[in-house]
Short mmCIF file of C-alpha atoms and ligand atoms in Angstrom, two decimals:
data_model
loop_
_atom_site.label_atom_id
_atom_site.label_comp_id
_atom_site.label_asym_id
_atom_site.label_seq_id
_atom_site.Cartn_x
_atom_site.Cartn_y
_atom_site.Cartn_z
CA UNK A 7 -26.09 -1.71 -4.71
CA UNK A 8 -27.20 0.17 -7.77
CA UNK A 9 -30.83 0.92 -8.45
CA UNK A 10 -29.84 1.72 -12.02
CA UNK A 11 -31.51 -0.63 -14.51
CA UNK A 12 -28.59 -0.23 -16.94
CA UNK A 13 -26.22 -3.14 -16.95
CA UNK A 14 -22.47 -2.62 -17.22
CA UNK A 15 -20.71 -5.02 -19.36
CA UNK A 16 -17.11 -5.71 -18.44
CA UNK A 17 -14.61 -7.68 -20.43
CA UNK A 18 -11.72 -9.16 -18.53
CA UNK A 19 -8.36 -10.49 -20.07
CA UNK A 20 -6.04 -12.23 -17.63
CA UNK A 21 -2.46 -13.25 -18.35
CA UNK A 22 -0.45 -16.31 -17.66
CA UNK A 23 -0.01 -18.19 -14.23
CA UNK A 24 -2.14 -18.52 -11.12
CA UNK A 25 -0.67 -15.32 -9.74
CA UNK A 26 -2.49 -13.38 -12.46
CA UNK A 27 -5.46 -15.61 -13.05
CA UNK A 28 -6.68 -15.94 -9.51
CA UNK A 29 -7.02 -12.21 -8.83
CA UNK A 30 -8.78 -11.73 -12.19
CA UNK A 31 -11.33 -14.46 -11.38
CA UNK A 32 -11.86 -12.89 -7.87
CA UNK A 33 -12.47 -9.56 -9.47
CA UNK A 34 -14.79 -11.18 -12.04
CA UNK A 35 -16.78 -12.65 -9.00
CA UNK A 36 -16.95 -9.31 -7.37
CA UNK A 37 -18.15 -7.70 -10.57
CA UNK A 38 -20.94 -10.33 -10.86
CA UNK A 39 -21.93 -9.62 -7.22
CA UNK A 40 -22.14 -5.91 -8.18
CA UNK A 41 -24.58 -6.91 -11.00
CA UNK A 42 -22.18 -6.37 -13.86
CA UNK A 43 -22.37 -8.53 -16.96
CA UNK A 44 -18.96 -10.16 -17.34
CA UNK A 45 -17.10 -11.61 -20.30
CA UNK A 46 -13.90 -13.43 -19.50
CA UNK A 47 -11.41 -13.80 -22.27
CA UNK A 48 -9.46 -16.91 -21.76
CA UNK A 49 -5.95 -17.38 -23.49
CA UNK A 50 -5.83 -20.99 -24.62
CA UNK A 51 -4.05 -23.28 -24.06
CA UNK A 52 -3.11 -22.46 -20.45
CA UNK A 53 0.32 -23.22 -19.08
CA UNK A 54 -0.58 -25.25 -15.98
CA UNK A 55 -3.25 -27.71 -14.96
CA UNK A 56 -3.97 -25.50 -11.92
CA UNK A 57 -5.07 -22.75 -14.30
CA UNK A 58 -7.33 -25.00 -16.32
CA UNK A 59 -8.88 -26.57 -13.28
CA UNK A 60 -9.52 -23.16 -11.67
CA UNK A 61 -11.13 -21.93 -14.91
CA UNK A 62 -13.44 -24.90 -15.03
CA UNK A 63 -14.59 -24.42 -11.43
CA UNK A 64 -15.15 -20.73 -12.14
CA UNK A 65 -17.37 -21.21 -15.14
CA UNK A 66 -19.31 -23.95 -13.33
CA UNK A 67 -19.94 -21.57 -10.37
CA UNK A 68 -20.58 -18.49 -12.63
CA UNK A 69 -22.51 -19.84 -15.62
CA UNK A 70 -23.75 -16.30 -16.45
CA UNK A 71 -20.18 -15.24 -17.31
CA UNK A 72 -19.60 -15.33 -20.98
CA UNK A 73 -16.34 -17.04 -22.10
CA UNK A 74 -14.41 -16.05 -25.11
CA UNK A 75 -11.42 -18.28 -26.07
CA UNK A 76 -8.34 -16.43 -27.36
CA UNK A 77 -6.50 -19.08 -29.33
CA UNK A 78 -2.84 -18.23 -29.02
CA UNK A 79 -0.18 -17.86 -31.63
CA UNK A 80 3.14 -19.48 -30.61
CA UNK A 81 5.71 -17.37 -28.70
CA UNK A 82 8.62 -15.93 -30.61
CA UNK A 83 11.14 -16.87 -27.94
CA UNK A 84 13.13 -20.05 -27.45
CA UNK A 85 11.43 -22.89 -25.76
CA UNK A 86 13.76 -23.25 -22.90
CA UNK A 87 12.87 -19.88 -21.38
CA UNK A 88 10.53 -19.75 -18.34
CA UNK A 89 7.10 -21.14 -19.54
CA UNK A 90 5.17 -18.35 -17.92
CA UNK A 91 7.33 -15.70 -19.86
CA UNK A 92 6.74 -17.63 -23.08
CA UNK A 93 2.98 -17.48 -22.40
CA UNK A 94 3.04 -13.70 -21.62
CA UNK A 95 4.87 -13.32 -25.08
CA UNK A 96 2.34 -15.60 -26.89
CA UNK A 97 -0.58 -13.64 -25.40
CA UNK A 98 1.02 -10.26 -26.37
CA UNK A 99 1.62 -11.51 -29.86
CA UNK A 100 -2.03 -12.70 -30.17
CA UNK A 101 -3.69 -9.44 -28.96
CA UNK A 102 -4.40 -8.34 -32.48
CA UNK A 103 -6.92 -11.31 -32.56
CA UNK A 104 -8.88 -9.52 -29.85
CA UNK A 105 -10.69 -6.92 -32.10
CA UNK A 106 -12.40 -9.62 -34.33
CA UNK A 107 -13.13 -11.64 -31.26
CA UNK A 108 -14.74 -8.83 -29.33
CA UNK A 109 -16.62 -7.55 -32.37
CA UNK A 110 -18.19 -10.99 -32.77
CA UNK A 111 -19.67 -11.35 -29.21
CA UNK A 112 -22.22 -14.11 -29.08
CA UNK A 113 -26.02 -13.32 -29.62
CA UNK A 114 -27.04 -12.94 -25.93
CA UNK A 115 -24.57 -10.08 -25.69
CA UNK A 116 -25.48 -8.29 -28.82
CA UNK A 117 -27.75 -5.83 -27.12
CA UNK A 118 -25.07 -4.78 -24.74
CA UNK A 119 -22.20 -2.49 -25.67
CA UNK A 120 -19.15 -2.95 -23.64
CA UNK A 121 -18.71 -0.46 -20.74
CA UNK A 122 -15.14 -1.24 -19.80
CA UNK A 123 -12.24 -3.48 -20.61
CA UNK A 124 -9.91 -4.63 -17.78
CA UNK A 125 -6.67 -6.37 -18.88
CA UNK A 126 -3.62 -7.68 -17.21
CA UNK A 127 -0.59 -5.45 -16.39
CA UNK A 128 1.65 -7.41 -18.78
CA UNK A 129 -0.46 -6.46 -21.82
CA UNK A 130 -0.61 -2.75 -21.95
CA UNK A 131 1.28 -2.13 -25.38
CA UNK A 132 -0.50 -4.68 -27.37
CA UNK A 133 -4.03 -4.11 -25.96
CA UNK A 134 -3.90 -0.31 -25.95
CA UNK A 135 -4.49 0.13 -29.73
CA UNK A 136 -7.38 -2.57 -29.68
CA UNK A 137 -9.09 -0.92 -26.72
CA UNK A 138 -8.71 2.52 -28.42
CA UNK A 139 -10.04 1.23 -31.67
CA UNK A 140 -13.11 -0.22 -29.92
CA UNK A 141 -13.48 3.07 -28.01
CA UNK A 142 -14.14 1.62 -24.71
CA UNK A 143 -12.73 2.79 -21.32
CA UNK A 144 -9.94 0.56 -20.32
CA UNK A 145 -8.10 -0.34 -17.17
CA UNK A 146 -5.17 -2.68 -16.02
CA UNK A 147 -5.38 -4.92 -13.15
CA UNK A 148 -1.94 -4.54 -11.69
CA UNK A 149 -1.63 -7.91 -9.72
CA UNK A 150 0.91 -6.69 -7.20
CA UNK A 151 1.21 -4.05 -4.46
CA UNK A 152 0.77 -0.31 -4.77
CA UNK A 153 4.45 -0.19 -3.73
CA UNK A 154 5.36 -2.30 -6.75
CA UNK A 155 3.15 -0.18 -9.02
CA UNK A 156 5.11 2.98 -7.88
CA UNK A 157 8.25 1.12 -8.80
CA UNK A 158 6.86 -0.01 -12.10
CA UNK A 159 5.68 3.34 -13.01
CA UNK A 160 8.86 5.20 -12.19
CA UNK A 161 11.15 2.47 -13.67
CA UNK A 162 11.77 4.07 -17.19
CA UNK A 163 13.01 7.28 -15.46
CA UNK A 164 15.19 5.28 -13.11
CA UNK A 165 16.48 3.20 -15.92
CA UNK A 166 18.19 6.19 -17.40
CA UNK A 167 20.87 5.69 -14.67
CA UNK A 168 23.02 2.51 -14.15
CA UNK A 169 21.72 1.65 -10.62
CA UNK A 170 25.37 1.92 -9.41
CA UNK A 171 24.31 3.70 -6.33
CA UNK A 172 22.35 2.39 -3.36
CA UNK A 173 19.09 1.94 -5.33
CA UNK A 174 16.22 4.04 -6.62
CA UNK A 175 14.60 6.89 -4.87
CA UNK A 176 10.96 7.20 -5.98
CA UNK A 177 9.27 10.58 -5.51
CA UNK A 178 6.37 10.39 -3.22
CA UNK A 179 7.34 6.85 -2.18
CA UNK A 180 10.49 5.56 -0.48
CA UNK A 181 13.47 4.12 -2.07
CA UNK A 182 14.05 0.62 -3.34
CA UNK A 183 17.57 -0.69 -2.57
CA UNK A 184 19.69 -2.04 -5.31
CA UNK A 185 19.50 -5.55 -3.63
CA UNK A 186 15.66 -5.43 -3.84
CA UNK A 187 15.46 -4.54 -7.54
CA UNK A 188 13.81 -7.49 -9.43
CA UNK A 189 17.01 -9.16 -10.73
CA UNK A 190 15.59 -9.69 -14.30
CA UNK A 191 15.48 -5.88 -14.55
CA UNK A 192 19.24 -5.57 -14.19
CA UNK A 193 19.77 -7.46 -17.37
CA UNK A 194 19.87 -4.69 -20.01
CA UNK A 195 18.95 -7.22 -22.82
CA UNK A 196 16.40 -9.17 -20.84
CA UNK A 197 12.78 -9.54 -22.06
CA UNK A 198 11.45 -8.58 -18.59
CA UNK A 199 13.16 -5.22 -18.79
CA UNK A 200 12.08 -4.59 -22.34
CA UNK A 201 8.45 -5.15 -21.33
CA UNK A 202 8.82 -2.67 -18.39
CA UNK A 203 10.34 -0.02 -20.64
CA UNK A 204 7.83 -0.46 -23.38
CA UNK A 205 4.65 -0.70 -21.24
CA UNK A 206 5.25 1.45 -18.24
CA UNK A 207 5.25 4.91 -19.97
CA UNK A 208 1.84 4.05 -21.42
CA UNK A 209 0.08 3.81 -17.92
CA UNK A 210 -0.91 7.45 -18.46
CA UNK A 211 -3.06 6.44 -21.41
CA UNK A 212 -5.23 4.13 -19.36
CA UNK A 213 -8.55 5.16 -17.79
CA UNK A 214 -7.51 3.76 -14.54
CA UNK A 215 -5.51 1.15 -12.58
CA UNK A 216 -6.94 -1.40 -10.33
CA UNK A 217 -4.97 -2.81 -7.33
CA UNK A 218 -5.58 -5.71 -5.00
CA UNK A 219 -4.63 -3.70 -1.91
CA UNK A 220 -6.41 -1.47 0.58
CA UNK A 221 -6.07 2.06 1.97
CA UNK A 222 -5.32 0.97 5.47
CA UNK A 223 -1.97 -0.57 4.57
CA UNK A 224 -0.78 1.43 1.54
CA UNK A 225 -2.44 4.90 2.02
CA UNK A 226 0.66 6.97 1.61
CA UNK A 227 1.63 5.20 -1.57
CA UNK A 228 -1.80 5.37 -2.98
CA UNK A 229 -2.05 9.10 -2.21
CA UNK A 230 1.30 9.82 -3.87
CA UNK A 231 0.30 7.88 -7.06
CA UNK A 232 -3.09 9.63 -7.21
CA UNK A 233 -1.47 13.08 -6.64
CA UNK A 234 0.80 12.51 -9.63
CA UNK A 235 3.86 12.62 -7.46
CA UNK A 236 5.41 9.41 -8.89
CA UNK A 237 4.46 9.99 -12.46
CA UNK A 238 2.77 13.08 -13.90
CA UNK A 239 -0.63 12.51 -15.49
CA UNK A 240 -1.18 9.23 -13.65
CA UNK A 241 -4.79 8.00 -14.24
CA UNK A 242 -6.86 7.16 -11.11
CA UNK A 243 -5.54 4.37 -9.13
CA UNK A 244 -8.12 2.45 -7.27
CA UNK A 245 -7.56 0.10 -4.33
CA UNK A 246 -10.15 -2.58 -4.51
CA UNK A 247 -8.68 -5.23 -2.32
CA UNK A 248 -8.14 -7.41 -0.58
CA UNK A 249 -9.68 -9.65 -3.23
CA UNK A 250 -11.28 -12.19 -1.08
CA UNK A 251 -10.97 -15.80 -1.96
CA UNK A 252 -14.37 -16.73 -3.33
CA UNK A 253 -16.30 -19.58 -1.76
CA UNK A 254 -18.25 -20.10 -4.92
CA UNK A 255 -15.44 -21.39 -7.13
CA UNK A 256 -12.37 -21.97 -4.95
CA UNK A 257 -12.02 -24.94 -2.80
CA UNK A 258 -15.12 -26.62 -4.11
CA UNK A 259 -15.01 -30.27 -3.64
CA UNK A 260 -13.47 -32.56 -0.99
CA UNK A 261 -11.54 -31.33 1.91
CA UNK A 262 -8.07 -32.85 0.97
CA UNK A 263 -5.49 -34.74 3.01
CA UNK A 264 -3.89 -31.48 4.25
CA UNK A 265 -7.12 -29.96 5.82
CA UNK A 266 -7.93 -33.25 7.45
CA UNK A 267 -4.47 -33.39 8.91
CA UNK A 268 -4.86 -29.75 10.13
CA UNK A 269 -8.10 -30.61 11.89
CA UNK A 270 -6.15 -32.84 14.20
CA UNK A 271 -3.48 -30.17 15.22
CA UNK A 272 -3.76 -27.70 18.11
CA UNK A 273 -4.58 -24.09 17.44
CA UNK A 274 -1.90 -21.90 16.03
CA UNK A 275 0.59 -24.77 16.26
CA UNK A 276 1.46 -25.29 12.66
CA UNK A 277 3.69 -23.41 10.12
CA UNK A 278 2.47 -23.54 6.53
CA UNK A 279 5.23 -23.62 3.94
CA UNK A 280 4.38 -22.82 0.27
CA UNK A 281 6.33 -20.76 -2.36
CA UNK A 282 3.50 -20.16 -4.72
CA UNK A 283 2.55 -21.72 -8.00
CA UNK A 284 5.70 -21.34 -10.17
CA UNK A 285 8.80 -21.74 -8.07
CA UNK A 286 10.62 -25.06 -7.79
CA UNK A 287 13.65 -24.79 -5.63
CA UNK A 288 16.83 -27.03 -6.27
CA UNK A 289 16.83 -30.31 -4.49
CA UNK A 290 19.68 -29.29 -2.23
CA UNK A 291 17.79 -26.31 -1.01
CA UNK A 292 14.61 -28.25 -0.52
CA UNK A 293 16.37 -30.59 1.76
CA UNK A 294 17.81 -27.74 3.86
CA UNK A 295 14.22 -26.40 4.23
CA UNK A 296 13.12 -29.94 5.40
CA UNK A 297 16.05 -29.99 7.82
CA UNK A 298 15.14 -26.57 9.11
CA UNK A 299 11.40 -27.60 9.58
CA UNK A 300 12.41 -30.57 11.60
CA UNK A 301 15.03 -28.63 13.70
CA UNK A 302 12.51 -25.90 14.46
CA UNK A 303 10.51 -28.39 16.56
CA UNK A 304 7.18 -26.87 15.27
CA UNK A 305 4.52 -28.85 13.34
CA UNK A 306 4.44 -28.02 9.72
CA UNK A 307 2.56 -28.47 6.46
CA UNK A 308 4.89 -28.15 3.66
CA UNK A 309 4.01 -28.02 0.00
CA UNK A 310 6.94 -29.09 -2.11
CA UNK A 311 7.15 -28.40 -5.78
CA UNK A 312 9.40 -30.54 -7.89
CA UNK A 313 8.84 -28.62 -11.14
CA UNK A 314 7.91 -25.08 -12.16
CA UNK A 315 4.77 -26.29 -14.09
CA UNK A 316 2.58 -28.81 -12.46
CA UNK A 317 1.83 -30.73 -15.73
CA UNK A 318 5.24 -32.27 -15.54
CA UNK A 319 5.05 -32.98 -11.94
CA UNK A 320 4.25 -36.69 -12.13
CA UNK A 321 7.88 -37.63 -12.81
CA UNK A 322 9.39 -37.56 -9.35
CA UNK A 323 7.66 -38.89 -6.27
CA UNK A 324 7.91 -37.10 -2.85
CA UNK A 325 10.66 -39.31 -1.65
CA UNK A 326 12.61 -38.59 -4.91
CA UNK A 327 12.51 -34.84 -4.13
CA UNK A 328 13.18 -35.09 -0.33
CA UNK A 329 15.73 -37.93 -0.35
CA UNK A 330 15.15 -41.07 1.69
CA UNK A 331 17.08 -39.78 4.83
CA UNK A 332 14.96 -36.65 5.23
CA UNK A 333 11.74 -38.42 4.35
CA UNK A 334 12.54 -40.85 7.22
CA UNK A 335 13.33 -38.09 9.70
CA UNK A 336 10.12 -36.38 8.90
CA UNK A 337 8.10 -39.64 9.29
CA UNK A 338 9.88 -40.54 12.56
CA UNK A 339 9.35 -37.15 14.11
CA UNK A 340 5.68 -37.32 13.08
CA UNK A 341 5.17 -33.61 13.35
CA UNK A 342 4.83 -32.67 9.71
CA UNK A 343 2.89 -33.34 6.61
CA UNK A 344 4.58 -32.92 3.26
CA UNK A 345 2.60 -32.85 0.07
CA UNK A 346 3.57 -32.50 -3.57
CA UNK A 347 0.40 -31.44 -5.03
CA UNK A 348 -1.81 -28.27 -5.50
CA UNK A 349 -3.37 -27.31 -2.14
CA UNK A 350 -6.30 -25.20 -1.31
CA UNK A 351 -4.29 -22.31 0.27
CA UNK A 352 -7.42 -20.26 1.00
CA UNK A 353 -8.65 -23.05 3.34
CA UNK A 354 -5.27 -23.68 4.83
CA UNK A 355 -4.68 -20.01 5.82
CA UNK A 356 -8.19 -19.93 7.25
CA UNK A 357 -7.60 -22.99 9.43
CA UNK A 358 -7.18 -22.23 13.16
CA UNK A 359 -4.37 -24.75 13.46
CA UNK A 360 -2.15 -22.61 11.27
CA UNK A 361 0.00 -20.03 13.28
CA UNK A 362 2.61 -18.94 10.69
CA UNK A 363 3.32 -18.92 6.89
CA UNK A 364 6.77 -19.39 5.39
CA UNK A 365 6.14 -17.86 2.05
CA UNK A 366 7.94 -16.44 -1.00
CA UNK A 367 5.81 -13.22 -0.65
CA UNK A 368 3.98 -13.60 -4.04
CA UNK A 369 1.49 -10.73 -3.79
CA UNK A 370 -1.67 -12.93 -3.68
CA UNK A 371 -0.19 -15.00 -0.88
CA UNK A 372 0.76 -11.82 1.02
CA UNK A 373 -2.84 -10.45 0.67
CA UNK A 374 -4.47 -13.91 1.56
CA UNK A 375 -2.23 -14.03 4.75
CA UNK A 376 -3.37 -10.46 5.56
CA UNK A 377 -7.01 -11.34 5.00
CA UNK A 378 -6.73 -14.38 7.31
CA UNK A 379 -4.42 -12.76 9.80
CA UNK A 380 -1.51 -15.15 9.57
CA UNK A 381 2.04 -13.84 10.39
CA UNK A 382 4.62 -14.33 7.55
CA UNK A 383 8.24 -15.60 7.53
CA UNK A 384 9.20 -14.14 4.18
CA UNK A 385 11.78 -15.47 1.79
CA UNK A 386 11.49 -13.41 -1.46
CA UNK A 387 12.87 -15.42 -4.27
CA UNK A 388 12.33 -13.45 -7.45
CA UNK A 389 10.70 -10.54 -9.22
CA UNK A 390 8.62 -8.19 -7.03
CA UNK A 391 8.77 -10.36 -3.97
CA UNK A 392 11.36 -8.36 -2.02
CA UNK A 393 9.22 -5.22 -2.51
CA UNK A 394 6.28 -7.29 -1.27
CA UNK A 395 8.30 -8.55 1.77
CA UNK A 396 9.25 -5.00 2.60
CA UNK A 397 5.50 -4.26 2.69
CA UNK A 398 4.94 -7.19 5.06
CA UNK A 399 7.68 -6.11 7.49
CA UNK A 400 7.05 -2.19 7.28
CA UNK A 401 3.55 -1.42 6.28
CA UNK A 402 1.63 -4.42 7.57
CA UNK A 403 4.21 -5.21 10.29
CA UNK A 404 2.99 -8.76 10.40
CA UNK A 405 6.14 -10.61 9.45
CA UNK A 406 9.84 -11.09 9.33
CA UNK A 407 12.27 -11.29 6.52
CA UNK A 408 15.90 -12.48 6.68
CA UNK A 409 17.57 -10.27 4.06
CA UNK A 410 20.79 -12.07 4.02
CA UNK A 411 19.16 -15.25 2.54
CA UNK A 412 19.24 -13.50 -0.90
CA UNK A 413 17.30 -14.37 -4.07
CA UNK A 414 16.64 -17.90 -5.23
CA UNK A 415 19.88 -19.71 -5.70
CA UNK A 416 22.02 -16.82 -4.52
CA UNK A 417 23.34 -19.07 -1.79
CA UNK A 418 22.38 -22.22 0.04
CA UNK A 419 20.27 -21.18 3.06
CA UNK A 420 21.13 -23.76 5.79
CA UNK A 421 18.59 -25.66 7.74
CA UNK A 422 19.93 -24.24 10.99
CA UNK A 423 19.11 -20.64 9.82
CA UNK A 424 15.74 -21.72 8.55
CA UNK A 425 14.93 -23.45 11.88
CA UNK A 426 15.97 -20.53 13.90
CA UNK A 427 13.84 -18.15 11.77
CA UNK A 428 10.80 -20.34 12.19
CA UNK A 429 11.19 -20.45 15.91
CA UNK A 430 11.47 -16.60 15.87
CA UNK A 431 8.32 -16.30 13.82
CA UNK A 432 6.24 -18.76 15.81
CA UNK A 433 7.23 -17.44 19.23
CA UNK A 434 6.60 -13.82 18.45
CA UNK A 435 3.28 -12.82 20.14
CA UNK A 436 3.53 -9.29 18.77
CA UNK A 437 3.25 -10.53 15.20
CA UNK A 438 0.16 -12.34 16.02
CA UNK A 439 -1.40 -9.17 17.48
CA UNK A 440 -0.26 -7.22 14.32
CA UNK A 441 -1.67 -9.84 11.96
CA UNK A 442 -4.96 -9.72 13.72
CA UNK A 443 -5.02 -5.95 13.32
CA UNK A 444 -4.30 -6.22 9.54
CA UNK A 445 -6.98 -8.83 9.31
CA UNK A 446 -9.52 -6.45 10.85
CA UNK A 447 -8.46 -3.61 8.66
CA UNK A 448 -8.70 -5.99 5.46
CA UNK A 449 -12.22 -6.91 6.44
CA UNK A 450 -13.27 -3.39 7.10
CA UNK A 451 -11.97 -2.25 3.71
CA UNK A 452 -14.25 -4.68 1.80
CA UNK A 453 -17.12 -4.56 4.19
CA UNK A 454 -20.23 -2.21 3.86
CA UNK A 455 -18.92 1.33 3.75
CA UNK A 456 -15.25 0.25 3.61
CA UNK A 457 -12.79 2.08 1.23
CA UNK A 458 -12.29 -0.60 -1.28
CA UNK A 459 -16.08 -1.54 -1.38
CA UNK A 460 -16.96 2.20 -2.06
CA UNK A 461 -14.35 2.39 -4.69
CA UNK A 462 -15.80 -0.57 -6.50
CA UNK A 463 -19.24 0.70 -6.22
CA UNK A 464 -18.31 4.10 -7.65
CA UNK A 465 -16.78 2.55 -10.63
CA UNK A 466 -19.39 0.17 -11.48
CA UNK A 467 -22.12 2.95 -11.12
CA UNK A 468 -20.00 5.13 -13.45
CA UNK A 469 -19.98 2.31 -16.04
CA UNK A 470 -23.64 1.74 -15.68
CA UNK A 471 -24.41 5.52 -16.22
CA UNK A 472 -22.25 5.57 -19.30
CA UNK A 473 -24.38 2.85 -20.92
N1 LIG B 529 -1.87 -21.49 -4.50
C1 LIG B 529 -2.68 -22.50 -3.94
N2 LIG B 529 -2.22 -23.73 -3.78
C2 LIG B 529 -0.87 -24.01 -4.06
C3 LIG B 529 0.05 -22.97 -4.44
C4 LIG B 529 -0.56 -21.76 -4.65
O1 LIG B 529 -3.91 -22.19 -3.75
O2 LIG B 529 -0.43 -25.14 -3.85
C5 LIG B 529 -2.43 -20.09 -4.75
C6 LIG B 529 -2.24 -19.02 -3.64
O3 LIG B 529 -3.22 -19.19 -2.72
C7 LIG B 529 -2.22 -17.79 -4.45
C8 LIG B 529 -1.71 -18.22 -5.84
O4 LIG B 529 -1.82 -19.55 -5.85
O5 LIG B 529 -3.52 -17.35 -4.70
C9 LIG B 529 -0.02 -17.84 -5.97
O6 LIG B 529 -0.03 -16.48 -6.26
P1 LIG B 529 1.17 -15.71 -5.60
O7 LIG B 529 1.02 -14.30 -6.07
O8 LIG B 529 1.17 -15.79 -4.12
O9 LIG B 529 2.47 -16.37 -6.16
P2 LIG B 529 2.90 -16.82 -7.62
O10 LIG B 529 2.52 -18.20 -7.70
O11 LIG B 529 2.39 -15.89 -8.62
O12 LIG B 529 4.44 -16.84 -7.49
N1 LIG B 530 -15.25 -14.29 2.52
C1 LIG B 530 -15.46 -14.90 1.31
N2 LIG B 530 -14.59 -15.95 1.05
C2 LIG B 530 -13.72 -16.50 2.04
C3 LIG B 530 -13.56 -15.85 3.29
C4 LIG B 530 -14.50 -14.83 3.49
O1 LIG B 530 -16.19 -14.56 0.43
O2 LIG B 530 -12.96 -17.45 1.70
C5 LIG B 530 -16.24 -13.17 2.80
C6 LIG B 530 -17.54 -13.72 3.37
O3 LIG B 530 -18.50 -13.08 2.55
C7 LIG B 530 -17.56 -13.32 4.81
C8 LIG B 530 -16.54 -12.16 4.95
O4 LIG B 530 -15.55 -12.40 3.87
O5 LIG B 530 -18.87 -12.62 5.10
C9 LIG B 530 -15.80 -12.43 6.24
O6 LIG B 530 -15.04 -13.62 6.20
P1 LIG B 530 -14.93 -14.74 7.35
O7 LIG B 530 -14.04 -15.81 6.99
O8 LIG B 530 -14.76 -14.06 8.67
O9 LIG B 530 -16.46 -15.33 7.26
P2 LIG B 530 -17.44 -15.84 8.44
O10 LIG B 530 -16.57 -16.77 9.30
O11 LIG B 530 -17.73 -14.61 9.17
O12 LIG B 530 -18.50 -16.53 7.61
#
């Protein structure tokens, strides 16, 4: 740790959804542990209860972190779009309010000038002029893999073609097949594609890019990025992960029903099923998953989401989502627990009863599974998730992915297929060994003298010196 008496002051600006907020809060905790002074800018109101609950726990655990509320202007898009996209848009439209907000930092901070500003990957274009005007070094936290960052950086070049061929060859990386391209990017008029094309060329204007990954699993990709092979003039790309779930603000409070149930199950016997914070599958697909879980014969802990945003979740009870017949089969079989609420995924993956994870391959979930050494059955459903699933299978080697299941809603994946895939995952000893190796590598990266730990230390030292 630094012997320097200067304090680095870092302002952080996350974007919408748990997949973006969680890594920011974990980074904030790491920076506090490295003796940085942290200001967290919180866009208000949040989309989901999960986000506002996590923020409250964070500020109780880290009272030294200064909070600045960014009161959002409404989004310019129609209300029936994805609520998380609407929020991205609202935050982007409100970024001009950042300058006055940051200039009026509260009295305890007045003696500190800002050493750096770290903001979400979805905010490059609107934040860039503000950060430049303040004259502070600024970075993005790219909340996905180095592989996805390669794709993101190279996309404008690739978009010059029509993707009629087999996919995209990325210099220094491998190729991304057409079927793995985030589907929203194929829509020429889509907002997602517009944002990519507007923001991506500006990465060269950043002081650096932070990634929640580690050298041991993405070294080739990180080298190619840093050597300017993917995009010329790429600023330094720093692997700082895995961002470890933080005991201090995550999972505070009671051990819920799921953990108490897991306590009673044998070691490695349970498959945990959760598709992240923002995917609600159609009810016919939910029922096929239930059928597959029962057919597999394994014990399971299944988190079902009835709605995209948890605020609306009270409407339908569990039986309403599962249907009476499936609910009865599950009860009769007595091998599974189904919950329709936010669970503490960190503690679940860390539980010795859990032997596999049926996941949508959201990047945070992948990294958490890597950190706790849990093999994955991947079913990527949207966005970057196929690129992440490819990582699980090829780089990490700690999971399987049934490519013919397609994206969310592409086809109905039958219970029989799901049951077979679960058996394949849970019976594969070599995946357990591989997951254990990845876990060791993950812990080494953030331990004393580990690659990610050294990267973080170097950056914070640099900020402290520049004070
Ligand atoms: N998560 C959780 N409990 C839940 C659902 C999700 O703790 O019931 C956490 C999970 O541990 C991860 C985050 O929410 O940290 C989801 O992020 P991810 O990138 O995996 O997926 P997204 O929700 O962005 O699709
Ligand atoms: N760790 C953490 N949060 C977690 C899990 C781990 O901060 O949820 C850190 C913790 O500092 C610990 C290290 O990662 O020293 C190794 O984690 P492990 O779960 O093996 O902790 P242990 O069981 O050794 O206490």
